[in-house]
Coordinates of N, CA and C in Angstrom, one line a residue:
M14 N 21.5 -18.9 -16.4 CA 20.4 -18.5 -15.6 C 19.6 -19.7 -15.3
T15 N 19.0 -19.8 -14.1 CA 18.1 -20.9 -13.8 C 16.7 -20.6 -14.3
L16 N 15.9 -21.7 -14.4 CA 14.6 -21.5 -14.9 C 13.8 -20.7 -13.9
G17 N 14.0 -20.8 -12.6 CA 13.4 -20.0 -11.6 C 13.7 -18.5 -11.8
E18 N 14.8 -18.1 -12.4 CA 15.1 -16.7 -12.6 C 14.4 -16.2 -13.9
L19 N 13.9 -17.1 -14.7 CA 13.3 -16.7 -16.0 C 11.8 -16.6 -15.9
G20 N 11.2 -16.9 -14.8 CA 9.8 -16.9 -14.6 C 9.4 -17.5 -13.3
T21 N 8.1 -17.7 -13.1 CA 7.5 -18.2 -11.9 C 6.5 -19.3 -12.2
L22 N 6.3 -20.2 -11.2 CA 5.3 -21.2 -11.3 C 4.0 -20.5 -10.9
M23 N 2.9 -20.7 -11.7 CA 1.7 -19.9 -11.4 C 0.9 -20.7 -10.3
R24 N 0.2 -19.9 -9.5 CA -0.8 -20.4 -8.6 C -2.1 -20.3 -9.3
S25 N -2.9 -21.3 -9.2 CA -4.2 -21.2 -9.9 C -5.3 -21.7 -8.9
Q26 N -6.5 -21.5 -9.3 CA -7.6 -21.9 -8.5 C -8.1 -23.3 -8.8
R27 N -8.6 -24.0 -7.9 CA -9.1 -25.3 -8.1 C -10.4 -25.3 -8.8
A28 N -10.7 -26.3 -9.5 CA -12.0 -26.4 -10.2 C -13.1 -26.7 -9.3
A29 N -14.3 -26.2 -9.6 CA -15.5 -26.4 -8.8 C -16.0 -27.9 -9.1
E30 N -16.6 -28.5 -8.2 CA -17.1 -29.9 -8.3 C -18.2 -29.9 -9.4
G31 N -18.2 -30.9 -10.3 CA -19.2 -31.0 -11.3 C -19.1 -30.0 -12.5
Q32 N -18.0 -29.3 -12.5 CA -17.8 -28.3 -13.6 C -17.4 -29.0 -14.9
K33 N -17.7 -28.4 -16.0 CA -17.2 -28.9 -17.3 C -16.3 -27.9 -17.9
G34 N -15.3 -28.4 -18.7 CA -14.4 -27.5 -19.4 C -13.3 -28.3 -20.1
K35 N -12.3 -27.6 -20.6 CA -11.2 -28.2 -21.4 C -10.2 -28.7 -20.4
F36 N -10.0 -30.0 -20.3 CA -9.1 -30.6 -19.4 C -7.9 -31.2 -20.1
I37 N -6.7 -30.8 -19.6 CA -5.4 -31.2 -20.3 C -4.7 -32.1 -19.4
R38 N -4.3 -33.3 -20.0 CA -3.5 -34.3 -19.3 C -2.1 -34.3 -19.9
I39 N -1.1 -35.0 -19.3 CA 0.2 -35.0 -19.9 C 0.2 -35.5 -21.3
R40 N -0.6 -36.5 -21.6 CA -0.7 -37.0 -23.0 C -1.1 -36.0 -24.0
D41 N -1.7 -34.9 -23.6 CA -2.2 -33.8 -24.5 C -1.0 -32.8 -24.8
L42 N 0.0 -32.8 -24.0 CA 1.1 -31.9 -24.2 C 1.9 -32.3 -25.4
K43 N 2.7 -31.3 -25.9 CA 3.5 -31.5 -27.1 C 4.9 -31.9 -26.7
D44 N 5.5 -32.8 -27.5 CA 6.9 -33.2 -27.2 C 7.7 -32.9 -28.5
N45 N 7.6 -31.6 -29.0 CA 8.1 -31.3 -30.3 C 8.6 -29.8 -30.3
A46 N 9.8 -29.6 -30.8 CA 10.3 -28.2 -30.8 C 9.6 -27.4 -31.9
I47 N 9.0 -28.0 -32.8 CA 8.4 -27.2 -33.9 C 6.9 -27.0 -33.6
D48 N 6.2 -28.0 -33.2 CA 4.8 -28.0 -32.9 C 4.6 -27.9 -31.4
Y49 N 4.6 -26.7 -30.8 CA 4.7 -26.6 -29.3 C 3.5 -25.9 -28.7
Q50 N 2.5 -25.6 -29.5 CA 1.3 -24.9 -29.0 C 0.2 -25.9 -28.9
I51 N -0.6 -25.7 -27.8 CA -1.8 -26.5 -27.7 C -3.0 -25.7 -28.1
S52 N -3.9 -26.3 -28.8 CA -5.1 -25.7 -29.3 C -6.3 -26.2 -28.5
T53 N -7.1 -25.3 -27.9 CA -8.2 -25.8 -27.1 C -9.3 -26.3 -28.0
G54 N -9.3 -26.0 -29.3 CA -10.3 -26.4 -30.2 C -10.4 -27.9 -30.4
I55 N -9.2 -28.6 -30.2 CA -9.2 -30.1 -30.3 C -9.7 -30.8 -29.1
L56 N -9.8 -30.0 -28.0 CA -10.2 -30.7 -26.7 C -11.7 -30.6 -26.5
D57 N -12.2 -31.7 -26.0 CA -13.7 -31.8 -25.7 C -13.9 -31.2 -24.4
D58 N -15.1 -30.8 -24.2 CA -15.6 -30.4 -22.8 C -15.9 -31.6 -22.0
V59 N -15.2 -31.8 -20.9 CA -15.5 -32.9 -20.0 C -15.7 -32.5 -18.6
E60 N -16.2 -33.4 -17.8 CA -16.3 -33.0 -16.4 C -14.9 -32.9 -15.8
I61 N -14.6 -31.9 -15.1 CA -13.3 -31.6 -14.6 C -13.1 -32.3 -13.2
P62 N -12.0 -33.0 -13.1 CA -11.7 -33.7 -11.8 C -11.5 -32.6 -10.7
R63 N -11.8 -33.0 -9.5 CA -11.6 -32.1 -8.3 C -10.2 -31.5 -8.2
H64 N -9.2 -32.3 -8.5 CA -7.8 -31.9 -8.2 C -7.3 -31.0 -9.3
A65 N -8.0 -30.7 -10.4 CA -7.6 -29.9 -11.5 C -7.4 -28.4 -11.1
Q66 N -6.5 -27.8 -11.8 CA -6.2 -26.4 -11.6 C -6.7 -25.6 -12.8
K67 N -7.3 -24.5 -12.6 CA -7.8 -23.6 -13.6 C -6.8 -22.6 -14.1
I68 N -6.6 -22.5 -15.4 CA -5.6 -21.6 -16.0 C -6.3 -20.5 -16.8
T69 N -6.1 -19.3 -16.5 CA -6.8 -18.2 -17.1 C -5.9 -17.2 -17.8
E70 N -4.6 -17.6 -18.1 CA -3.7 -16.7 -18.8 C -2.7 -17.5 -19.5
S71 N -2.1 -16.9 -20.5 CA -1.1 -17.6 -21.3 C 0.1 -18.0 -20.5
C72 N 0.6 -19.3 -20.7 CA 1.7 -19.8 -19.9 C 2.3 -21.0 -20.6
L73 N 3.4 -21.4 -20.1 CA 4.1 -22.6 -20.5 C 3.7 -23.8 -19.6
L74 N 3.2 -24.9 -20.2 CA 2.8 -26.0 -19.5 C 3.9 -27.1 -19.5
L75 N 4.3 -27.6 -18.3 CA 5.4 -28.5 -18.2 C 5.0 -29.7 -17.4
A76 N 5.3 -30.9 -17.9 CA 5.0 -32.2 -17.2 C 6.0 -32.4 -16.1
S77 N 5.5 -32.8 -15.0 CA 6.4 -33.0 -13.8 C 6.6 -34.5 -13.7
R78 N 5.9 -35.4 -14.4 CA 6.1 -36.8 -14.4 C 6.6 -37.3 -15.7
W79 N 7.2 -38.5 -15.7 CA 7.7 -39.2 -16.8 C 9.0 -38.6 -17.2
K80 N 9.5 -39.0 -18.4 CA 10.9 -38.7 -18.8 C 11.1 -37.3 -19.5
S81 N 10.0 -36.7 -20.0 CA 10.1 -35.4 -20.7 C 9.3 -34.4 -20.1
L82 N 9.7 -33.1 -20.1 CA 8.9 -32.0 -19.6 C 7.7 -31.7 -20.6
K83 N 7.9 -32.1 -21.9 CA 6.9 -31.8 -22.9 C 6.4 -30.3 -22.8
P84 N 7.4 -29.4 -22.9 CA 7.0 -28.0 -22.9 C 6.0 -27.6 -24.0
T85 N 4.9 -27.0 -23.5 CA 3.8 -26.7 -24.5 C 3.3 -25.3 -24.1
F86 N 3.2 -24.5 -25.1 CA 2.7 -23.1 -24.9 C 1.2 -23.1 -25.0
F87 N 0.5 -22.5 -24.0 CA -0.9 -22.3 -24.0 C -1.2 -20.8 -24.1
E88 N -1.8 -20.4 -25.2 CA -2.1 -19.0 -25.4 C -3.6 -18.8 -25.0
Y89 N -3.8 -18.0 -24.0 CA -5.2 -17.8 -23.5 C -5.9 -16.8 -24.4
T90 N -7.0 -17.2 -24.9 CA -7.9 -16.3 -25.6 C -9.1 -15.9 -24.7
D91 N -10.1 -16.7 -24.9 CA -11.3 -16.5 -24.0 C -11.7 -17.7 -23.3
T92 N -11.0 -18.8 -23.5 CA -11.3 -20.1 -23.0 C -10.3 -20.5 -21.9
S93 N -10.7 -20.8 -20.7 CA -9.9 -21.3 -19.7 C -9.6 -22.7 -19.9
I94 N -8.5 -23.2 -19.4 CA -8.2 -24.7 -19.4 C -8.1 -25.1 -18.0
Y95 N -8.1 -26.4 -17.8 CA -7.9 -27.1 -16.5 C -6.7 -28.1 -16.7
I96 N -5.8 -28.1 -15.8 CA -4.6 -29.0 -15.9 C -4.6 -30.0 -14.8
S97 N -4.1 -31.2 -15.1 CA -4.0 -32.2 -14.1 C -2.9 -31.8 -13.1
A98 N -2.9 -32.5 -11.9 CA -1.9 -32.1 -10.9 C -0.5 -32.4 -11.3
D99 N -0.2 -33.2 -12.3 CA 1.2 -33.5 -12.7 C 1.6 -32.6 -13.8
I100 N 0.9 -31.5 -14.1 CA 1.3 -30.5 -15.0 C 1.5 -29.2 -14.3
L101 N 2.6 -28.5 -14.5 CA 2.9 -27.2 -13.9 C 2.8 -26.1 -14.9
A102 N 2.2 -25.0 -14.5 CA 2.0 -23.8 -15.3 C 3.1 -22.8 -15.0
F103 N 3.9 -22.4 -16.0 CA 5.0 -21.6 -15.8 C 4.8 -20.3 -16.5
K104 N 4.9 -19.2 -15.8 CA 4.8 -17.8 -16.5 C 6.2 -17.3 -16.8
V105 N 6.5 -17.2 -18.1 CA 7.8 -16.7 -18.5 C 7.9 -15.2 -18.4
D106 N 9.0 -14.7 -17.9 CA 9.3 -13.3 -17.9 C 9.9 -13.0 -19.2
Q107 N 9.0 -12.4 -20.1 CA 9.4 -12.2 -21.5 C 10.3 -11.0 -21.7
T108 N 10.7 -10.3 -20.6 CA 11.7 -9.3 -20.8 C 13.1 -10.0 -20.7
K109 N 13.2 -11.2 -20.2 CA 14.5 -11.9 -20.1 C 14.6 -13.0 -21.1
C110 N 13.5 -13.6 -21.5 CA 13.6 -14.8 -22.3 C 12.4 -14.9 -23.2
D111 N 12.7 -15.2 -24.5 CA 11.6 -15.5 -25.5 C 11.0 -16.9 -25.2
V112 N 9.7 -17.0 -25.2 CA 9.0 -18.2 -24.8 C 9.4 -19.3 -25.7
F113 N 9.5 -19.1 -27.0 CA 9.8 -20.1 -28.0 C 11.3 -20.6 -27.9
F114 N 12.2 -19.6 -27.5 CA 13.6 -20.0 -27.3 C 13.6 -20.9 -26.1
L115 N 12.9 -20.6 -25.0 CA 12.9 -21.4 -23.8 C 12.4 -22.8 -24.1
I116 N 11.3 -22.9 -24.9 CA 10.8 -24.2 -25.3 C 11.9 -25.0 -26.0
N117 N 12.6 -24.4 -26.9 CA 13.7 -25.1 -27.6 C 14.8 -25.5 -26.7
E118 N 15.1 -24.7 -25.7 CA 16.1 -25.1 -24.8 C 15.7 -26.2 -23.9
L119 N 14.4 -26.2 -23.5 CA 13.8 -27.2 -22.6 C 13.8 -28.6 -23.3
N120 N 13.8 -28.6 -24.7 CA 13.8 -29.8 -25.5 C 15.3 -30.2 -25.8
S121 N 16.3 -29.5 -25.3 CA 17.7 -29.8 -25.7 C 18.3 -30.9 -24.8
R122 N 19.4 -31.4 -25.3 CA 20.1 -32.5 -24.7 C 20.6 -32.1 -23.3
Y123 N 21.2 -30.9 -23.2 CA 21.8 -30.5 -21.9 C 20.8 -30.3 -20.8
V124 N 19.6 -29.9 -21.2 CA 18.5 -29.8 -20.2 C 18.0 -31.2 -19.8
S125 N 17.9 -32.1 -20.8 CA 17.5 -33.5 -20.5 C 18.5 -34.2 -19.5
E126 N 19.8 -33.9 -19.7 CA 20.8 -34.5 -18.8 C 20.6 -34.0 -17.4
Q127 N 20.3 -32.7 -17.2 CA 20.0 -32.1 -15.9 C 18.8 -32.7 -15.3
L128 N 17.8 -32.9 -16.1 CA 16.5 -33.5 -15.6 C 16.8 -34.9 -15.1
D129 N 17.5 -35.7 -15.9 CA 17.8 -37.1 -15.5 C 18.5 -37.2 -14.2
S130 N 19.4 -36.2 -13.9 CA 20.1 -36.2 -12.6 C 19.2 -35.8 -11.4
L131 N 18.1 -35.1 -11.7 CA 17.3 -34.5 -10.7 C 16.0 -35.3 -10.4
R132 N 15.7 -36.2 -11.3 CA 14.4 -36.9 -11.2 C 14.5 -37.9 -10.1
T133 N 13.3 -38.2 -9.5 CA 13.2 -39.2 -8.4 C 12.1 -40.2 -8.9
G134 N 12.2 -41.4 -8.3 CA 11.2 -42.4 -8.6 C 11.7 -43.3 -9.8
D135 N 11.6 -44.6 -9.6 CA 12.0 -45.5 -10.6 C 10.9 -45.9 -11.5
I136 N 9.7 -46.2 -11.0 CA 8.6 -46.7 -11.8 C 8.0 -45.5 -12.5
I137 N 7.6 -44.4 -11.8 CA 7.1 -43.2 -12.4 C 8.0 -42.1 -12.1
P138 N 9.0 -41.8 -12.9 CA 9.9 -40.7 -12.6 C 9.2 -39.4 -12.5
M139 N 9.6 -38.5 -11.6 CA 9.0 -37.2 -11.5 C 10.1 -36.2 -11.1
I140 N 9.8 -34.9 -11.3 CA 10.7 -33.9 -10.9 C 10.0 -33.0 -9.9
R141 N 10.7 -32.6 -8.8 CA 10.1 -31.7 -7.8 C 10.1 -30.3 -8.4
R142 N 9.2 -29.5 -7.9 CA 9.1 -28.1 -8.3 C 10.4 -27.3 -8.1
E143 N 11.0 -27.5 -6.9 CA 12.2 -26.8 -6.6 C 13.4 -27.2 -7.5
D144 N 13.4 -28.5 -7.8 CA 14.5 -29.0 -8.7 C 14.3 -28.5 -10.2
L145 N 13.0 -28.4 -10.6 CA 12.7 -27.9 -11.9 C 13.2 -26.5 -12.0
L146 N 12.9 -25.7 -11.0 CA 13.3 -24.3 -11.1 C 14.8 -24.1 -11.0
S147 N 15.6 -25.1 -10.6 CA 17.0 -25.0 -10.5 C 17.7 -25.4 -11.8
I148 N 17.0 -25.8 -12.8 CA 17.6 -26.2 -14.0 C 18.3 -24.9 -14.7
V149 N 19.5 -25.1 -15.2 CA 20.2 -24.0 -15.8 C 19.9 -23.9 -17.3
I150 N 19.5 -22.7 -17.7 CA 19.2 -22.5 -19.1 C 20.3 -21.6 -19.7
S151 N 20.9 -22.0 -20.8 CA 22.0 -21.2 -21.5 C 21.3 -20.1 -22.3
L152 N 21.6 -18.9 -21.9 CA 21.1 -17.7 -22.7 C 22.2 -17.0 -23.4
P153 N 21.9 -16.4 -24.5 CA 22.9 -15.5 -25.1 C 23.2 -14.4 -24.1
S154 N 24.2 -13.6 -24.3 CA 24.5 -12.5 -23.4 C 23.2 -11.7 -23.0
L155 N 23.1 -11.3 -21.8 CA 22.0 -10.5 -21.3 C 22.2 -9.0 -21.6
D156 N 21.8 -8.5 -22.8 CA 21.9 -7.1 -23.1 C 20.7 -6.7 -23.8
D157 N 20.7 -5.6 -24.4 CA 19.5 -5.0 -25.1 C 19.0 -5.9 -26.3
Q158 N 20.0 -6.6 -26.9 CA 19.6 -7.4 -28.1 C 19.5 -8.8 -27.8
S159 N 19.4 -9.2 -26.5 CA 19.3 -10.6 -26.1 C 18.1 -11.3 -26.7
L160 N 16.9 -10.7 -26.6 CA 15.7 -11.3 -27.1 C 15.8 -11.5 -28.6
D161 N 16.4 -10.5 -29.3 CA 16.6 -10.7 -30.8 C 17.5 -11.8 -31.1
K162 N 18.6 -12.0 -30.3 CA 19.5 -13.1 -30.5 C 18.8 -14.4 -30.3
Q163 N 18.0 -14.5 -29.2 CA 17.2 -15.7 -28.9 C 16.3 -16.1 -30.1
R164 N 15.6 -15.1 -30.6 CA 14.7 -15.3 -31.8 C 15.4 -15.8 -33.0
T165 N 16.6 -15.2 -33.2 CA 17.5 -15.6 -34.4 C 17.9 -17.1 -34.2
I166 N 18.3 -17.5 -33.0 CA 18.7 -18.8 -32.7 C 17.6 -19.8 -33.0
V167 N 16.4 -19.5 -32.5 CA 15.2 -20.3 -32.8 C 15.0 -20.5 -34.3
K168 N 15.0 -19.4 -35.0 CA 14.8 -19.5 -36.5 C 15.8 -20.4 -37.1
Q169 N 17.1 -20.2 -36.7 CA 18.1 -21.1 -37.3 C 17.9 -22.6 -37.0
R170 N 17.5 -22.9 -35.8 CA 17.2 -24.2 -35.4 C 16.0 -24.8 -36.2
L171 N 15.0 -24.0 -36.3 CA 13.8 -24.4 -37.1 C 14.1 -24.7 -38.5
V172 N 14.9 -23.9 -39.2 CA 15.4 -24.1 -40.5 C 16.2 -25.4 -40.6
A173 N 17.1 -25.6 -39.7 CA 17.9 -26.8 -39.7 C 17.0 -28.1 -39.5
L174 N 16.0 -28.0 -38.6 CA 15.1 -29.1 -38.4 C 14.3 -29.4 -39.7
S175 N 13.8 -28.4 -40.3 CA 13.0 -28.6 -41.5 C 13.8 -29.2 -42.7
E176 N 15.1 -28.7 -42.8 CA 16.0 -29.3 -43.8 C 16.3 -30.7 -43.5
E177 N 16.5 -31.0 -42.2 CA 16.7 -32.4 -41.8 C 15.5 -33.3 -42.2
K178 N 14.3 -32.8 -41.9 CA 13.1 -33.6 -42.2 C 13.0 -33.8 -43.7
R179 N 13.3 -32.8 -44.5 CA 13.2 -32.9 -45.9 C 14.1 -33.9 -46.5
K180 N 15.3 -34.0 -45.9 CA 16.3 -35.0 -46.4 C 15.9 -36.4 -46.1
S181 N 15.2 -36.6 -45.0 CA 14.8 -38.0 -44.7 C 13.5 -38.5 -45.3

């Protein structure tokens, strides 16, 4: 299934001039399959740039520039965030795909290879929205137990990663 079939890119409102809030840049995103959530508690309130987009619901944040998507989950509580123009907010259809399974897949080698073939720009590589949504994600069979299978796969990968870390 393509990424575009698993959710949608969110439309958001622009920030008002002179507004203060939690501003997220690509460097704030996580590039880790284990630590994939962003906490607004570590972000300072800053003046929000004019081009920033306001996010008022839980979503997956994806970098559209550089070599990695840095998939990071933002869980909305009561604090809105603002994202830079080179971050895309993706709303996952959780009836088709578990968010944490999708984060693991977006960090996988087969997705990286697809991204490498779709990126444009030599100095600052980027991926277009349409190309991002065309990335194929391998899902277990789509049946009633699909989400449970996805969660089981994520647990197995996390156990394997933690064992690997313990050995080194």
